[in-house]
Short mmCIF file of C-alpha atoms in Angstrom, two decimals:
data_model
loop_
_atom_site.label_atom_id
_atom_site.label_comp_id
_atom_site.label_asym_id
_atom_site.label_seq_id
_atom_site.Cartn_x
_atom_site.Cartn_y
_atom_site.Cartn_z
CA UNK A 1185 0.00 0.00 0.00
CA UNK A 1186 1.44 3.31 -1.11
CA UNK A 1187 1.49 5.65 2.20
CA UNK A 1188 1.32 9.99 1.74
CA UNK A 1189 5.40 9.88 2.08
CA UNK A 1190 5.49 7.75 -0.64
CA UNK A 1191 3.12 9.84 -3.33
CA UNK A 1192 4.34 13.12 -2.00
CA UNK A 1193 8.10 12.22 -2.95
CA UNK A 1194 7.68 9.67 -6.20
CA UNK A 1195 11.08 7.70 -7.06
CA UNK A 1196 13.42 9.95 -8.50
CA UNK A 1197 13.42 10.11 -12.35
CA UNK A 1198 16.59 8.97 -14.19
CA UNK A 1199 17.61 12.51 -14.89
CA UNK A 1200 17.65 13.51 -11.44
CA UNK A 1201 19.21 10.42 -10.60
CA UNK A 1202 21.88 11.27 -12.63
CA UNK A 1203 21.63 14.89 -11.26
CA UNK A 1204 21.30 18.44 -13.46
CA UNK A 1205 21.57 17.96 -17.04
CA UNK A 1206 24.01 19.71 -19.14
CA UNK A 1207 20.84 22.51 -20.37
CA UNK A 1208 19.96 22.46 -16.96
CA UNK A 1209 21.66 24.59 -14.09
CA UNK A 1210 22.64 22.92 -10.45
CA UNK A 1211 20.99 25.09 -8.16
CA UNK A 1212 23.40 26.68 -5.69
CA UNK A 1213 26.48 24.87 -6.04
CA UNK A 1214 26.28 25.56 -9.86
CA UNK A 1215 28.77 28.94 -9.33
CA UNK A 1216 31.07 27.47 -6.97
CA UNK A 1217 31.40 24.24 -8.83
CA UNK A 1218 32.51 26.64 -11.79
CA UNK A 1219 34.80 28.58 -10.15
CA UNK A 1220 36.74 25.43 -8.61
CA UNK A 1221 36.56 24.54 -12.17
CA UNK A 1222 37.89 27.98 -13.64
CA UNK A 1223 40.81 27.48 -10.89
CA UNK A 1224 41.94 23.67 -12.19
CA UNK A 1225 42.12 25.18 -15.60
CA UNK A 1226 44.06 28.05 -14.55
CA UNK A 1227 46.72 26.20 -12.46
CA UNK A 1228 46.64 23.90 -15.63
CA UNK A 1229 47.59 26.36 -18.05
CA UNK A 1230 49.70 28.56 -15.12
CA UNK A 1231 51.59 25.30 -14.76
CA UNK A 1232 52.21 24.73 -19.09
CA UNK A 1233 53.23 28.27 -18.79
CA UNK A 1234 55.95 27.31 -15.94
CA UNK A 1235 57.20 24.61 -18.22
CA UNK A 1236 57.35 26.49 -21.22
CA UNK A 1237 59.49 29.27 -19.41
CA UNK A 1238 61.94 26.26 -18.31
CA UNK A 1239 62.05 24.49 -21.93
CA UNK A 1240 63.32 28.21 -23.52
CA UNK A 1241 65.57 29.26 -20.62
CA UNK A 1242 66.82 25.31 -21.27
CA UNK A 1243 67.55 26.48 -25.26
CA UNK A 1244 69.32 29.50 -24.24
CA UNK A 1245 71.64 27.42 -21.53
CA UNK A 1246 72.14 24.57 -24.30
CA UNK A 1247 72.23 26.50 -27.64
CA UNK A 1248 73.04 30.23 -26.54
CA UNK A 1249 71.49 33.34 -27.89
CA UNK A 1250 70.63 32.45 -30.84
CA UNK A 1251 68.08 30.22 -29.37
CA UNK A 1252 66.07 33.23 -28.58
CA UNK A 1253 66.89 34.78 -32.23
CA UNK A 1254 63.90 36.05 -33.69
CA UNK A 1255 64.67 33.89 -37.12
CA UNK A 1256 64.24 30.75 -34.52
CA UNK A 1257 61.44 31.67 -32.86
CA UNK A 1258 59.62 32.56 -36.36
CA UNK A 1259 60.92 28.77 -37.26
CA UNK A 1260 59.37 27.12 -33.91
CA UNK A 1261 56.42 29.04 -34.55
CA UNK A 1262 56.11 27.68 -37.81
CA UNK A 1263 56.54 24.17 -36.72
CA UNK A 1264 53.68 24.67 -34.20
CA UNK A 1265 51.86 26.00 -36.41
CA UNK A 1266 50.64 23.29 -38.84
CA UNK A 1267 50.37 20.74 -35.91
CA UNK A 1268 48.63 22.95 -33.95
CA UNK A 1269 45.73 23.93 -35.87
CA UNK A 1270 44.90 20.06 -36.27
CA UNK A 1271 45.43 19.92 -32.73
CA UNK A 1272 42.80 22.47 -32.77
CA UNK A 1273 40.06 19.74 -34.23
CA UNK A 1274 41.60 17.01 -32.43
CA UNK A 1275 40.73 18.56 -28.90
CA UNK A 1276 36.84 18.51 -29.75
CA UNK A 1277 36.86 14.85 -30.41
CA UNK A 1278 38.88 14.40 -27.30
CA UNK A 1279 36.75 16.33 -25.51
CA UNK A 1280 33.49 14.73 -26.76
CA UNK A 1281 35.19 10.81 -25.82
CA UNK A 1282 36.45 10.23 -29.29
CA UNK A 1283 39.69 9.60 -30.58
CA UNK A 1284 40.92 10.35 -34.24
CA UNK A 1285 44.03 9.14 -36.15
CA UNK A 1286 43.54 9.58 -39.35
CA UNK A 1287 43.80 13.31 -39.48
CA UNK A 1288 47.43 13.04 -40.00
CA UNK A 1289 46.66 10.66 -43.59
CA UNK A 1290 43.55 13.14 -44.10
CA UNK A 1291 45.92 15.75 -44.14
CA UNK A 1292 48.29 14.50 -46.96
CA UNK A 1293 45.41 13.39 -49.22
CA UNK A 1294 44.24 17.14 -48.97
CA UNK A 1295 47.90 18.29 -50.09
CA UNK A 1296 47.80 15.51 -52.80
CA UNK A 1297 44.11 17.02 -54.10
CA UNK A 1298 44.33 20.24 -53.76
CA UNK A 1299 47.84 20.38 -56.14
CA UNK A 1300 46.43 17.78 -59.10
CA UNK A 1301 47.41 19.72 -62.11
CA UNK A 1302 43.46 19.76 -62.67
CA UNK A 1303 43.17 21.61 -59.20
CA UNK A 1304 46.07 23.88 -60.03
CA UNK A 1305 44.65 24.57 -63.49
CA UNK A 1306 41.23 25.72 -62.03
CA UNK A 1307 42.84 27.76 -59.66
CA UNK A 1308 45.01 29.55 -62.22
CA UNK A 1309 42.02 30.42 -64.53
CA UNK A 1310 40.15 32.01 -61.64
CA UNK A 1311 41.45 31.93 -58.37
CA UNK A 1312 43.62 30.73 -56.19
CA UNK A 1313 40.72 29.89 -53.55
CA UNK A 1314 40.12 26.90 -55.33
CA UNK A 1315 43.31 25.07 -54.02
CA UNK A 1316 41.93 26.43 -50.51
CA UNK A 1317 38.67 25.03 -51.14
CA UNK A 1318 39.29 21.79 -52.22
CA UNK A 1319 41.72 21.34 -49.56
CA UNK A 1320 39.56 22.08 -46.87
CA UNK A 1321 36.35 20.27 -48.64
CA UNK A 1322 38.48 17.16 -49.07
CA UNK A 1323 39.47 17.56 -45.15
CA UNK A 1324 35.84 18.22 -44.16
CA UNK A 1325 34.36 15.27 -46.35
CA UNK A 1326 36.56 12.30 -44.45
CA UNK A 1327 35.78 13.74 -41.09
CA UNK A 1328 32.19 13.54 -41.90
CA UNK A 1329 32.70 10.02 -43.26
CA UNK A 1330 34.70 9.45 -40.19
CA UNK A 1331 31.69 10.65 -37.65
CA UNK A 1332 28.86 8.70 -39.94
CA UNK A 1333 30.47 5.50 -39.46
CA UNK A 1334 31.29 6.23 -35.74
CA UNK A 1335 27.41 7.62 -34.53
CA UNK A 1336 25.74 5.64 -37.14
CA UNK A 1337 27.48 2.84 -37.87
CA UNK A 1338 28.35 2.03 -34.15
CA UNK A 1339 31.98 1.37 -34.98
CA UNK A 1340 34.21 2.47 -32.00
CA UNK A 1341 36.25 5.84 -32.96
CA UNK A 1342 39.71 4.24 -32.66
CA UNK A 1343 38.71 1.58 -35.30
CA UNK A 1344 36.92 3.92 -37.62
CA UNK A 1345 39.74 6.81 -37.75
CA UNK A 1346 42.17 3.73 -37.88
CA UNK A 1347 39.95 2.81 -41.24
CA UNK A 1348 40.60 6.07 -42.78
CA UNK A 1349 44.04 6.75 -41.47
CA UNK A 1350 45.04 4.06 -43.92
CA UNK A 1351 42.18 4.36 -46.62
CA UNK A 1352 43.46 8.27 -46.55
CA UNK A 1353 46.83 7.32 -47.30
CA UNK A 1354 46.06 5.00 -49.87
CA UNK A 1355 43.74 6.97 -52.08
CA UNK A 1356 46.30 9.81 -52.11
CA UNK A 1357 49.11 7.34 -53.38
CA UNK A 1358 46.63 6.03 -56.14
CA UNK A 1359 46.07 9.84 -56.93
CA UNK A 1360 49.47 11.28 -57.01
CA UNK A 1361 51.09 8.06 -58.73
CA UNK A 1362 53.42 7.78 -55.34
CA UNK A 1363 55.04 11.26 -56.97
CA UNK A 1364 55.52 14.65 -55.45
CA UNK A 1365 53.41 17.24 -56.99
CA UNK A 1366 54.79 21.03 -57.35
CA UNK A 1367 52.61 23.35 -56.19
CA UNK A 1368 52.99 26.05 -59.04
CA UNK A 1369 49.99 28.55 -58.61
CA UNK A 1370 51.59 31.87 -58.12
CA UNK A 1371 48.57 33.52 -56.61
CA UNK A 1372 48.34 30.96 -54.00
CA UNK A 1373 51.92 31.34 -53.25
CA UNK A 1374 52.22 34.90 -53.11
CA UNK A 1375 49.08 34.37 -50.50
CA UNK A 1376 50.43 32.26 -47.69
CA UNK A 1377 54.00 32.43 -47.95
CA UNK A 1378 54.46 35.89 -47.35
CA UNK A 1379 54.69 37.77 -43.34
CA UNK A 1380 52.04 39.97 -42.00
CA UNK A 1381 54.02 42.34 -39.08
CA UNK A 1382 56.91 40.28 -39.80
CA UNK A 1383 55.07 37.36 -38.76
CA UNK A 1384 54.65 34.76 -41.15
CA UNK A 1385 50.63 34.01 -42.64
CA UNK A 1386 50.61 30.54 -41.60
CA UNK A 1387 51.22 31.82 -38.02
CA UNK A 1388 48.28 34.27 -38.64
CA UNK A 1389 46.39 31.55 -39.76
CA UNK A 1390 46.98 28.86 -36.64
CA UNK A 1391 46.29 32.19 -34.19
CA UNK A 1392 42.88 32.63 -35.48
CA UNK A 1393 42.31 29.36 -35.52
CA UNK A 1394 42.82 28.63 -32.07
CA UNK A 1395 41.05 32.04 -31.30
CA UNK A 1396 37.65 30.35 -33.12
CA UNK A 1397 38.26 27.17 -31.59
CA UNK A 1398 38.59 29.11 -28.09
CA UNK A 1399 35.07 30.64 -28.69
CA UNK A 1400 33.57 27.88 -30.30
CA UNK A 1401 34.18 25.36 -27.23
CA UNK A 1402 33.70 27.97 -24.42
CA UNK A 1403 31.26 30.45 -25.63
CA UNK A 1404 28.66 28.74 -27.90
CA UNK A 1405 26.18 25.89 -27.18
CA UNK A 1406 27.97 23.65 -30.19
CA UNK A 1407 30.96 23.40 -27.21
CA UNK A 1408 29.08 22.82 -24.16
CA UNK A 1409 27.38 20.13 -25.80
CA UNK A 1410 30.55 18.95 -27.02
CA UNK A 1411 31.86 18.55 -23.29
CA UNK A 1412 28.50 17.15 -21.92
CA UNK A 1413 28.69 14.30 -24.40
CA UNK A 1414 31.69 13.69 -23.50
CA UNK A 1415 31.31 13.72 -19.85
CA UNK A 1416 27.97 11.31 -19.85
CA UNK A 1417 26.53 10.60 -23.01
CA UNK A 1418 23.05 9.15 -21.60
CA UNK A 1419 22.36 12.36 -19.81
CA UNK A 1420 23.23 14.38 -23.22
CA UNK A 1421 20.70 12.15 -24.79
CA UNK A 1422 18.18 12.47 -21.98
CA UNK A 1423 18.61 16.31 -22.05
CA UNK A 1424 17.95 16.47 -25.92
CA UNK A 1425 21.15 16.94 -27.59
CA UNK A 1426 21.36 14.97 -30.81
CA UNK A 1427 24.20 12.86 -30.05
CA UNK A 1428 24.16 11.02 -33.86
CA UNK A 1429 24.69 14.16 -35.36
CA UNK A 1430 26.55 16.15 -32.95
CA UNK A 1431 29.17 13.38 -33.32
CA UNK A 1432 29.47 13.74 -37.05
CA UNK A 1433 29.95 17.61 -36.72
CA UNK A 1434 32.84 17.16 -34.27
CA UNK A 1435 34.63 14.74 -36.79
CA UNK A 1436 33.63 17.05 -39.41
CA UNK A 1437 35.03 19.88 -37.70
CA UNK A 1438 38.28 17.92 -37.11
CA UNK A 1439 38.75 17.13 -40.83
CA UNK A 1440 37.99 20.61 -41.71
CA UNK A 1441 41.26 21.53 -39.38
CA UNK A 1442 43.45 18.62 -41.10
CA UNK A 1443 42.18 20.78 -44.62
CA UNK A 1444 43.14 24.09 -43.39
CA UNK A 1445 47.28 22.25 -42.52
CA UNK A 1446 47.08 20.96 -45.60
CA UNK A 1447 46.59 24.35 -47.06
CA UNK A 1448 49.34 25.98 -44.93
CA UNK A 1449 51.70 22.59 -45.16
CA UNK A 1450 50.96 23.48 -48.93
CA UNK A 1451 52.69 27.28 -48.71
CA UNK A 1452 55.36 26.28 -46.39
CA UNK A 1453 56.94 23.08 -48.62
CA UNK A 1454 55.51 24.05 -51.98
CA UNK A 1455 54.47 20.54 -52.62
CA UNK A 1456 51.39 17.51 -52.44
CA UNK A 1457 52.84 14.65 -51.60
CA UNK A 1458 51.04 11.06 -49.79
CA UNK A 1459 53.68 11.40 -47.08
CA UNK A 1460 52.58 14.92 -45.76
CA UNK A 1461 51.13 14.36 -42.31
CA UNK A 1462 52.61 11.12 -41.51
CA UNK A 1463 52.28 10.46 -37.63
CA UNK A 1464 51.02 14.02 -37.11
CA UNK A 1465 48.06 12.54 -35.58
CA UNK A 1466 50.18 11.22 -32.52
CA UNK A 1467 51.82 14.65 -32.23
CA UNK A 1468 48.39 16.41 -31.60
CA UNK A 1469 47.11 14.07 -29.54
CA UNK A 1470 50.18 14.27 -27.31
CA UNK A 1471 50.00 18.01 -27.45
CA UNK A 1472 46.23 17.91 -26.80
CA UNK A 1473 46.54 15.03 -23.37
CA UNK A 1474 49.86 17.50 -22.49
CA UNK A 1475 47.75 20.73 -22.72
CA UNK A 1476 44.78 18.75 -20.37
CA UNK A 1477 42.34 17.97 -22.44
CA UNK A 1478 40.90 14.38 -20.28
CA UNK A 1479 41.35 11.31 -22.74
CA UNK A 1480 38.44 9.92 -21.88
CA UNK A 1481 36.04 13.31 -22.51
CA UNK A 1482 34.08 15.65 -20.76
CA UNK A 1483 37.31 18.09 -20.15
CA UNK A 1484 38.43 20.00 -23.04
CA UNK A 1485 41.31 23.10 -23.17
CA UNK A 1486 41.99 25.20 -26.20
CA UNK A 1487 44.41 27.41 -24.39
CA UNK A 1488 46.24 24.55 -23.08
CA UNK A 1489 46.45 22.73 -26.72
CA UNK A 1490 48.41 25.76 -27.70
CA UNK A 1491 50.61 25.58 -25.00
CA UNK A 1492 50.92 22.32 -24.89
CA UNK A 1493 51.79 22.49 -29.16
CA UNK A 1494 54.62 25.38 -28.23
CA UNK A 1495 56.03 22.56 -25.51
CA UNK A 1496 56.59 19.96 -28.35
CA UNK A 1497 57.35 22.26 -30.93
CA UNK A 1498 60.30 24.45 -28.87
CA UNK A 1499 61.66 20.90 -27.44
CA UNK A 1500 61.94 19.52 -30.89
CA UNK A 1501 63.83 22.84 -31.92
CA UNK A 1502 65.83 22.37 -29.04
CA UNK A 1503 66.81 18.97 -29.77
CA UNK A 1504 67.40 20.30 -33.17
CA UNK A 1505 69.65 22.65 -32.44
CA UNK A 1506 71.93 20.16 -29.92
CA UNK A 1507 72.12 17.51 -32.65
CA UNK A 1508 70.31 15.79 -31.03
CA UNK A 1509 68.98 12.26 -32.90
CA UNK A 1510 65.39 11.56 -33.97
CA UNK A 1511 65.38 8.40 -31.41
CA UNK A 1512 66.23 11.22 -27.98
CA UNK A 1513 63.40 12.98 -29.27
CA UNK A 1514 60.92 10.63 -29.87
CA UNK A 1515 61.98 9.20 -25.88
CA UNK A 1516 61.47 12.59 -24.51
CA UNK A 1517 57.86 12.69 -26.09
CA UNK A 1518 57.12 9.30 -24.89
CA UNK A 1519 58.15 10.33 -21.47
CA UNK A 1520 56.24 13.81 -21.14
CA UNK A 1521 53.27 12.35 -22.37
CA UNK A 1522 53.04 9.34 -19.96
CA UNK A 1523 54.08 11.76 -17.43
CA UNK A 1524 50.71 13.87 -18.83
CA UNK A 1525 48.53 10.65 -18.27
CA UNK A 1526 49.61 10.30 -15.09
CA UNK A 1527 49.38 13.50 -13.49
CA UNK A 1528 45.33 13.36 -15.10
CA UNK A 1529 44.49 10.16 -13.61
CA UNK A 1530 45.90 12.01 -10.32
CA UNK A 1531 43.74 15.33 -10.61
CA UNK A 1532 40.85 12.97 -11.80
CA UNK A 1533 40.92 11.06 -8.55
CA UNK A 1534 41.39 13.88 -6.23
CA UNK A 1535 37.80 15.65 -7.67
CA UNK A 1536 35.86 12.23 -7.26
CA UNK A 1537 37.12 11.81 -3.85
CA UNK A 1538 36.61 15.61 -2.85
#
C-alpha cells in the first residue's frame, strides 16, 4: 500500500538520478562548482606556462642566444603552427570521448588534391581559392565520413579513424602516382608564404584558428554540448542533444582543421605529396593530453592545446639545435606524455574523492 510519504516524494526520475543535465543549471552549487573549475584550468595552463618558461631558458643554456633569435622563434612558430591547428580539431573529439588518427593521412590526401594539375589549373584560370577550397572540402568530407560510421554505424572511434588513417593514405598514393606534386599557382603562393608584421601568414592563420576554436568550445552551445557528451553521453541524450549528429559535426570539424594544414603545409613546402602528415596525428594528440584535455572526454582546453603544441614544438627545436637524434626525441615525447597521463588520472581522482 502506497502511504502519503510515498506519493508526496515519487522515485526519482533517471535525470535527477543522474543529477542536473548539461541545459539544466545545479541550483546553488552551480557557481562554486565553476569557479573550482575555472581554478583547475588556470593552475593547468599557469603550470604549461611554468614549463614552457623552463624548456626556452633550457635552449638558451644549451644553444646560446641564438636560441632566442627572432629567425628561430619565427621557425618554432612555424613548426607549431601546422600541428597545432589540427590539434585544434583534435581537442573537440577528445573532448566529446572520441579519438581520431587519421587526421594526420587526411591531411596529406588534402595536399595531394588540392595540387592535381586539374586543381592547379582551375585555380590559375580564376582563383587561387580553389586550391583552398578543395583542400579544406576534401578535409571536411573524411571527417564527416569518419563521424557517420562512428554515430551511425556504431563502430568504436579508434577503429573507424584507424579505417581512414590508412584508406586516406592510400587513395592519395593512387592519386598522385606515389610522386611529389609542385605546387605552381603563383597567386596561392604569393598568398600564404608571405609575413604579415613580420610574422609569417601561416602563423596568422593557426592564431585565429585557435582564437575560433577558443570561442567555439567555451562560448557557444555547439561546445558545451561537445563537453557534456563527452562527460555522460546518456544524460546528453536524456537532455535532448542529438548525439548522432553532434558526433558527425565534431569529426567534421576535425577534418575541416586537417584541410586548413594541408593548405598551410601546402605554402610552407611548396608541394602535395602522400607522405605529408605522416604520424602528425600522434603529435596532436600528445599536445592535446599534455595541454589537459581528459582522454576519456568531458574536459576540453583550447588554451592549453596551444601551449601544450609550443612545448613539443620548442623541445623539438631544441633537440634540433643540440644535434640531437630523432630516437632522444621521440623518448622525450614518450616520457612527457606518460608523465601527462599520469598527473590526469591524479587530478581525476582527487575531484571524485573531494
Amino acid at each position: 500500500m502506497t502511504t502519503t510519504d510515498d506519493a508526496s516524494n515519487p522515485p526519482a526520475s533517471p535525470d535527477q538520478q543522474r543529477g542536473p543535465t548539461p541545459e539544466q543549471g545545479s541550483g546553488p552549487d552551480e557557481g562554486s562548482g565553476r569557479r573550482k573549475l575555472s581554478l583547475g584550468a588556470l593552475g593547468r595552463d599557469l603550470g604549461l606556462v611554468v614549463a614552457l618558461a623552463a624548456l626556452l631558458v633550457l635552449g638558451v643554456v644549451t644553444s646560446g642566444e641564438r636560441f632566442l633569435s627572432v629567425s628561430n622563434l619565427m621557425v618554432v612558430l612555424q613548426q607549431a603552427a601546422i600541428i597545432g591547428v589540427i590539434s585544434i580539431g583534435v581537442t573537440f573529439v577528445i573532448t566529446s570521448g572520441g579519438i581520431d588518427l587519421s587526421v594526420g593521412s587526411v591531411m596529406g590526401l588534402a595536399t595531394v588534391w588540392a595540387s592535381t594539375l586539374a586543381t592547379q589549373t582551375m585555380a590559375e584560370n580564376s582563383h587561387w581559392i580553389v586550391m583552398v577550397f578543395t583542400a579544406v572540402l576534401v578535409g571536411t568530407a573524411a571527417g564527416t565520413i569518419n563521424g557517420i560510421i562512428v554515430a551511425y554505424g556504431k563502430v568504436v572511434s579508434f577503429i573507424a579513424t584507424l579505417a581512414m588513417l590508412v584508406a586516406a593514405r592510400g587513395l592519395a598514393e593512387i592519386i598522385s602516382d606515389r610522386r611529389t606534386q609542385i605546387v605552381q599557382a603563383d597567386g596561392f603562393l604569393d598568398a600564404f608564404r608571405g609575413d604579415l608584421l613580420g610574422i609569417p601568414v601561416i602563423v596568422w592563420i593557426f592564431v585565429l584558428v585557435a582564437v575560433a576554436g577558443w570561442f567555439l568550445l567555451n562560448r557557444t552551445t555547439f561546445g558545451r554540448r561537445t563537453v557534456a557528451i563527452g562527460g555522460n553521453p546518456e544524460a546528453a541524450r536524456l537532455a535532448g542533444i542529438k548525439i548522432h549528429r553532434h558526433t558527425v559535426m565534431v569529426f567534421a570539424l576535425s577534418g575541416m582543421t586537417a584541410g586548413i594544414a594541408a593548405v598551410m603545409m601546402l605554402a610552407r613546402t611548396t608541394a602535395g605529396s602522400s607522405t605529408n602528415g605522416y604520424l602528425y596525428e600522434l603529435d596532436a594528440i600528445a599536445a592535446v593530453v599534455v595541454g589537459g584535455t581528459l582522454l576519456i572526454g568531458g574536459r576540453g582546453t583550447i588554451v592549453g592545446t596551444v601551449l601544450g603544441v609550443l612545448i613539443f614544438a620548442t623541445l623539438t627545436n631544441i633537440f634540433i639545435q643540440n644535434n640531437l637524434s630523432i630516437s632522444v626525441q621521440a623518448l622525450a615525447k614518450g616520457a612527457i606524455i606518460v608523465g601527462a597521463v599520469l598527473l590526469q588520472q591524479r587530478f581525476a581522482a582527487r575531484s571524485r574523492s573531494s
